[in-house]
Amino acid sequence: MTLTDPAADLAPLEFAVTRNLAARSAAERDEILAAPGFGTNFTDHMVDICWSKGGGWHRPRVQPYGPISLDPAAAVLHYGQEIFEGIKAYRHADGSVHTFRPDQNAKRLQRSARRMALPELPEDYFLQSLRELIAVDGDWVPSGEDQSLYLRPFMFAKEAFLGVRPAQKVAYYLIASPAGAYFKGGVQPVKIWLSEDYARAGKGGTGAAKTGGNYAASLLPQAEAYEQGCDQVVFLDQDGNVEELGGMNVVFVHKDGTIVTPQSDSILPGITRDSILQLAEDRGHRVERRAVSLQEWRDGVASGEIVEVFACGTAAVVTPIGTLLAAGFEDAQPTGTLALELRQHLTDIQYGRAEDTHGWLTRLDG
Ligand code: PLP
Ligand code: COI
């Protein structure tokens, strides 16, 4: 199904820019950037683009960050027709601002849109939206170690209509939030809770789309994980195969150097995972994308066949998994050096400290 009017997408967008007269002072901004945390502070502006059936993409704006006014009957509030992305802007030593593989996030947003019957935002508009926000809020890209500006593009059904069908009025927004480490402990190995009572996704469901409903379904098991003293929850599919964590992919390193990661239609195909697996292949590691059962994981750890397990995603980067906890067992996970080496290589590329041999960086400022 194509919900986008192709003719409406030919012209480049002309953004109307309204500056935020209440923008934070440089001192206020610096105070936030000194300890940004994750997802709690937002920059002074946001981008939005409207879409309607027949009118296509229109009214591109950069406006002061602030509440969105929605009709109480807006479809997203009732049926959850919503998708989002997560991507970061990095400040290099020379002050320039770059992002990482934005074409991949743009394409994934389009795939998520197709699954959720939302219009596909053209890749150029996606990139343009990032540039427009950096043009006004570029000073919000922190320069501290492992810090970045987390960019959150999202799209939702805003049509006021309670019938159950794809909305004919949609909004795309981009907001930004300065970010430090996602986990409180930084890159210390994390403890993972195995969700045995709840599933995140199912066959033919929306697991491969980045849509709010998947995260809504993960909140109760994630709360259980916190109660159990864990940082994240890991989900299994109906056959007992490992899927992924609530907000990141999972990767296993075998003793012969082979790297294995779950592959299925119900997992979000992570761009971080794809990138680090590429870097690992460049170093001569063999990579397998295939089903991994919980039994294989547990047996592999017990026998020494699996030598490292780690989580990866835009927010978490690469974080070793130190413990797998379930109702009936607690398995300490072996930790090695590969996860942290790959993390270092990836972040060296992202921050401009290592050569970008795959052409993954896109400059956003200037
Ligand atoms: N899986 C889930 C459920 C996620 O939320 C994320 C984070 O975006 C990932 C995997 C990793 O994807 P990426 O590396 O593209 O951020
Ligand atoms: C991301 O890594 O971008 C995500 O969306 C995951 C979430 C845990 C913040």
XYZ file of C-alpha atoms and ligand atoms in Angstrom:
391
model
C 0.000 0.000 0.000
C 1.335 3.411 -0.883
C 0.014 6.166 1.278
C 2.400 8.802 -0.002
C 1.419 10.946 -2.951
C 4.600 10.680 -5.071
C 3.948 13.948 -6.915
C 3.917 15.846 -3.632
C 7.377 14.543 -2.779
C 9.300 15.894 -5.740
C 9.998 19.412 -4.512
C 12.545 19.925 -1.721
C 10.958 21.203 1.461
C 11.158 24.857 2.465
C 11.105 24.906 6.254
C 9.500 27.883 7.997
C 11.720 28.633 10.988
C 10.348 30.217 14.174
C 13.070 30.826 16.740
C 12.388 30.055 20.374
C 12.391 33.389 22.200
C 12.602 31.515 25.501
C 15.646 29.458 24.438
C 17.954 28.499 27.308
C 21.048 30.654 27.851
C 24.503 29.261 27.073
C 25.084 28.855 30.828
C 21.833 26.919 31.316
C 22.636 24.720 28.338
C 26.175 24.031 29.561
C 24.829 22.969 32.931
C 22.570 20.394 31.245
C 25.345 19.221 28.907
C 27.678 18.670 31.848
C 25.536 15.680 32.966
C 22.948 14.984 30.273
C 21.712 11.543 31.442
C 19.389 9.950 28.895
C 16.107 11.233 27.534
C 15.245 13.787 30.199
C 16.366 17.104 28.708
C 15.343 18.460 25.331
C 16.714 21.139 23.039
C 15.009 24.462 22.301
C 13.415 23.534 18.970
C 11.624 20.738 17.152
C 10.813 19.979 13.529
C 7.434 18.983 12.225
C 6.015 18.116 8.827
C 2.340 17.426 8.116
C 0.991 14.765 5.824
C -2.481 14.288 4.487
C -4.004 11.918 1.989
C -4.194 13.915 -1.191
C -1.949 16.720 0.067
C 1.160 14.621 0.714
C 3.934 16.098 2.861
C 3.454 19.782 3.579
C 3.966 22.630 6.081
C 7.518 21.793 7.138
C 8.410 23.798 10.220
C 11.113 24.360 12.765
C 9.441 25.712 15.855
C 10.063 26.187 19.576
C 10.073 22.877 21.457
C 6.813 22.519 23.323
C 3.541 20.653 23.837
C 1.676 19.323 20.827
C -2.012 20.103 20.594
C -4.040 17.030 19.618
C -7.726 16.354 19.136
C -8.835 13.872 21.841
C -10.081 11.639 19.012
C -6.657 11.582 17.299
C -6.229 7.995 16.120
C -2.813 7.556 17.740
C -4.370 7.974 21.196
C -6.769 5.093 20.565
C -5.155 2.675 18.147
C -1.456 3.383 18.613
C -0.641 4.118 14.971
C 2.854 5.462 15.646
C 6.468 4.821 14.679
C 9.806 6.293 15.697
C 13.555 6.176 15.188
C 16.652 6.701 17.297
C 19.845 8.191 15.863
C 22.634 10.312 17.322
C 24.633 13.406 16.357
C 28.303 13.347 17.391
C 30.659 16.281 17.847
C 34.126 15.763 16.396
C 37.302 17.295 17.814
C 37.232 20.049 15.155
C 33.738 21.074 16.322
C 31.869 19.657 13.316
C 28.685 17.613 13.842
C 28.107 14.242 12.177
C 25.530 11.526 12.240
C 25.857 7.813 11.591
C 24.189 5.928 8.713
C 21.099 8.163 8.527
C 20.082 6.444 5.274
C 19.560 3.253 7.300
C 17.334 4.974 9.853
C 15.385 6.670 7.048
C 14.840 3.319 5.345
C 13.836 1.623 8.590
C 11.355 4.437 9.291
C 9.901 3.764 5.823
C 9.656 0.023 6.541
C 8.022 0.721 9.911
C 5.635 3.109 8.113
C 4.633 0.410 5.642
C 3.895 -2.051 8.443
C 1.886 0.482 10.422
C -0.005 1.844 7.374
C 1.594 5.261 7.738
C 3.004 7.348 4.865
C 6.662 6.869 3.950
C 8.778 9.931 4.616
C 11.208 10.315 1.683
C 14.827 9.719 2.698
C 15.831 13.243 1.636
C 13.176 14.790 3.873
C 14.362 12.660 6.791
C 17.932 13.891 6.351
C 16.751 17.452 5.765
C 14.845 17.357 9.052
C 18.036 16.382 10.916
C 19.998 19.193 9.258
C 17.277 21.763 9.985
C 17.259 20.900 13.681
C 21.046 20.943 13.943
C 21.057 24.334 12.167
C 19.134 25.863 15.102
C 20.154 23.571 17.975
C 23.692 22.577 16.959
C 25.085 24.048 20.187
C 23.230 21.296 22.039
C 25.535 18.594 20.651
C 27.766 17.881 23.669
C 31.493 17.396 23.366
C 32.169 15.267 26.464
C 33.386 11.703 26.249
C 30.712 9.277 25.013
C 28.178 12.106 24.858
C 25.967 12.840 21.883
C 22.715 14.480 20.881
C 20.093 11.742 20.676
C 17.701 12.496 17.820
C 14.197 11.093 18.042
C 12.193 11.269 14.787
C 8.597 10.047 15.163
C 5.367 9.929 13.226
C 1.784 9.449 14.374
C -1.832 9.385 13.249
C -3.390 12.726 14.158
C -6.669 12.428 12.293
C -9.647 12.802 14.618
C -11.574 9.676 13.685
C -12.581 6.678 15.741
C -13.153 4.281 12.840
C -10.459 1.639 12.620
C -8.555 2.350 9.409
C -5.242 4.028 8.485
C -5.372 7.722 9.368
C -5.568 10.266 6.582
C -3.767 12.958 8.563
C -0.360 12.268 10.012
C 2.387 14.282 11.694
C 6.140 13.735 11.557
C 8.205 15.309 14.334
C 11.853 15.414 15.279
C 12.999 16.235 18.801
C 16.478 16.015 20.298
C 17.877 15.189 23.712
C 21.496 15.467 24.845
C 22.686 12.024 25.962
C 25.345 10.381 28.098
C 25.402 6.677 28.998
C 22.056 4.853 28.716
C 22.794 2.569 31.646
C 23.574 4.094 35.024
C 26.678 1.928 35.330
C 28.090 3.104 31.971
C 29.731 0.155 30.187
C 29.777 -2.132 33.222
C 28.240 -5.545 32.399
C 24.451 -5.422 32.765
C 22.075 -7.891 34.352
C 19.269 -9.175 32.138
C 15.903 -10.589 33.196
C 14.463 -13.417 31.116
C 10.794 -12.778 30.427
C 9.070 -16.153 30.421
C 5.500 -14.944 30.969
C 5.339 -12.225 28.328
C 6.190 -11.955 24.649
C 7.238 -8.782 22.884
C 6.242 -9.813 19.395
C 4.748 -12.687 17.459
C 4.823 -14.200 14.001
C 3.297 -11.738 11.539
C 3.183 -9.060 14.252
C 4.984 -5.748 14.472
C 8.260 -6.874 16.086
C 10.420 -5.727 13.165
C 8.817 -2.275 13.119
C 9.901 0.476 15.492
C 6.429 1.187 16.789
C 5.357 2.310 20.242
C 3.155 -0.740 20.809
C 6.174 -3.049 20.950
C 7.616 -0.930 23.735
C 4.244 -0.694 25.500
C 4.169 -4.504 25.540
C 7.671 -4.546 27.035
C 6.956 -2.201 29.947
C 5.430 -4.717 32.357
C 8.238 -7.278 31.877
C 10.728 -4.374 32.017
C 9.209 -3.317 35.356
C 9.582 -6.932 36.494
C 13.229 -6.772 35.417
C 13.793 -3.664 37.569
C 12.092 -5.386 40.522
C 14.515 -8.277 40.081
C 17.454 -5.873 40.137
C 18.033 -6.189 36.380
C 18.728 -3.484 33.798
C 16.891 -4.922 30.803
C 14.566 -7.729 29.821
C 15.237 -10.365 27.149
C 12.386 -11.884 25.158
C 11.930 -15.325 23.626
C 9.732 -16.265 20.691
C 7.033 -18.953 20.827
C 9.627 -21.638 19.984
C 11.999 -20.715 22.801
C 14.404 -18.799 20.576
C 16.077 -15.658 21.857
C 14.710 -12.505 20.227
C 16.183 -9.325 21.678
C 16.127 -7.076 24.702
C 13.463 -4.419 25.293
C 15.550 -1.780 23.517
C 18.606 -3.461 22.029
C 19.807 -6.478 20.068
C 21.778 -9.352 21.545
C 24.992 -10.893 20.215
C 26.928 -14.049 21.215
C 30.641 -14.575 20.706
C 31.816 -18.182 20.333
C 35.225 -19.481 21.362
C 36.400 -19.855 17.735
C 35.602 -16.165 17.179
C 32.308 -16.773 15.368
C 29.705 -14.168 16.187
C 26.088 -15.260 16.295
C 22.997 -13.071 16.523
C 19.302 -13.986 16.399
C 17.571 -13.442 13.099
C 13.797 -13.488 12.632
C 10.931 -11.405 11.304
C 9.963 -10.390 14.818
C 13.247 -8.670 15.776
C 14.126 -5.045 15.142
C 17.046 -5.076 12.688
C 19.503 -2.881 14.575
C 21.828 -0.513 12.754
C 24.372 -0.672 15.574
C 24.390 -4.460 15.347
C 24.739 -4.400 11.578
C 27.664 -1.972 11.894
C 29.590 -3.839 14.567
C 29.080 -7.148 12.783
C 30.556 -5.485 9.692
C 33.535 -4.272 11.738
C 33.939 -7.786 13.158
C 33.855 -9.272 9.647
C 36.491 -6.747 8.597
C 38.672 -8.215 11.361
C 38.126 -11.738 10.067
C 35.324 -12.901 12.355
C 32.681 -15.159 10.885
C 29.150 -13.875 11.465
C 26.012 -16.011 11.651
C 22.525 -14.531 11.648
C 20.245 -17.386 12.696
C 17.878 -18.702 15.348
C 19.501 -19.113 18.778
C 17.531 -21.062 21.367
C 17.659 -20.304 25.066
C 18.991 -23.849 25.491
C 21.886 -23.138 23.087
C 22.691 -19.967 25.001
C 22.666 -21.686 28.412
C 24.520 -24.783 27.227
C 27.053 -22.633 25.366
C 27.829 -20.601 28.460
C 28.021 -23.740 30.646
C 30.397 -25.536 28.270
C 32.589 -22.549 27.443
C 31.472 -22.560 23.795
C 30.078 -19.025 24.255
C 32.746 -16.664 25.568
C 30.961 -13.292 25.507
C 27.413 -11.971 25.294
C 26.586 -8.353 24.651
C 23.738 -5.964 23.916
C 23.858 -3.268 21.270
C 21.749 -0.374 20.071
C 21.936 3.343 19.396
C 21.162 4.306 22.984
C 23.185 1.529 24.650
C 26.007 1.442 22.028
C 27.658 -1.886 22.972
C 27.240 -3.117 26.552
C 28.420 -6.503 27.879
C 25.823 -8.752 29.504
C 27.119 -10.006 32.843
C 24.189 -12.030 34.170
C 21.095 -13.769 32.820
C 18.490 -14.056 35.569
C 15.265 -16.073 35.313
C 12.643 -17.282 37.768
C 14.439 -20.620 38.046
C 18.132 -19.874 37.512
C 20.881 -17.276 37.462
C 23.642 -17.733 34.881
C 26.786 -15.626 35.169
C 27.915 -14.695 31.660
C 31.528 -14.864 30.551
C 32.960 -11.480 29.656
C 35.825 -11.008 27.223
C 37.364 -8.116 25.386
C 35.706 -8.235 21.961
C 32.543 -6.305 22.922
C 34.572 -3.428 24.281
C 36.998 -3.497 21.347
C 34.118 -3.302 18.887
C 32.507 -0.567 20.940
C 35.757 1.375 20.860
C 36.141 0.950 17.102
C 32.524 1.947 16.447
C 32.682 5.043 18.648
C 36.099 5.978 17.208
C 34.420 6.111 13.793
C 31.368 7.959 15.105
C 33.489 10.601 16.859
C 35.896 10.988 13.942
C 38.874 9.353 15.701
C 39.175 6.429 13.272
C 38.924 6.270 9.518
C 35.359 5.918 8.259
C 36.201 3.189 5.751
C 32.557 2.313 5.042
C 31.389 5.881 4.430
C 28.986 5.732 7.383
C 29.228 9.351 8.552
C 27.136 12.247 7.252
C 27.972 15.787 8.277
C 24.953 17.656 9.584
C 26.249 21.178 10.194
C 27.692 23.702 7.744
N 15.969 -3.651 19.308
C 15.131 -2.788 19.888
C 13.855 -3.296 20.452
C 15.463 -1.417 19.946
O 14.646 -0.532 20.520
C 16.700 -0.980 19.421
C 17.077 0.433 19.492
O 16.784 1.199 18.651
C 17.537 -1.928 18.806
C 17.135 -3.248 18.774
C 18.835 -1.535 18.196
O 18.651 -0.788 17.018
P 19.683 0.319 16.577
O 21.024 -0.285 16.691
O 19.316 0.625 15.171
O 19.507 1.474 17.486
C 17.469 3.455 20.634
O 18.487 2.877 20.960
O 17.477 4.406 19.832
C 16.157 3.066 21.145
O 15.182 3.438 20.595
C 16.073 2.202 22.317
C 15.519 2.799 23.561
C 15.894 1.864 24.668
C 15.970 4.169 23.886
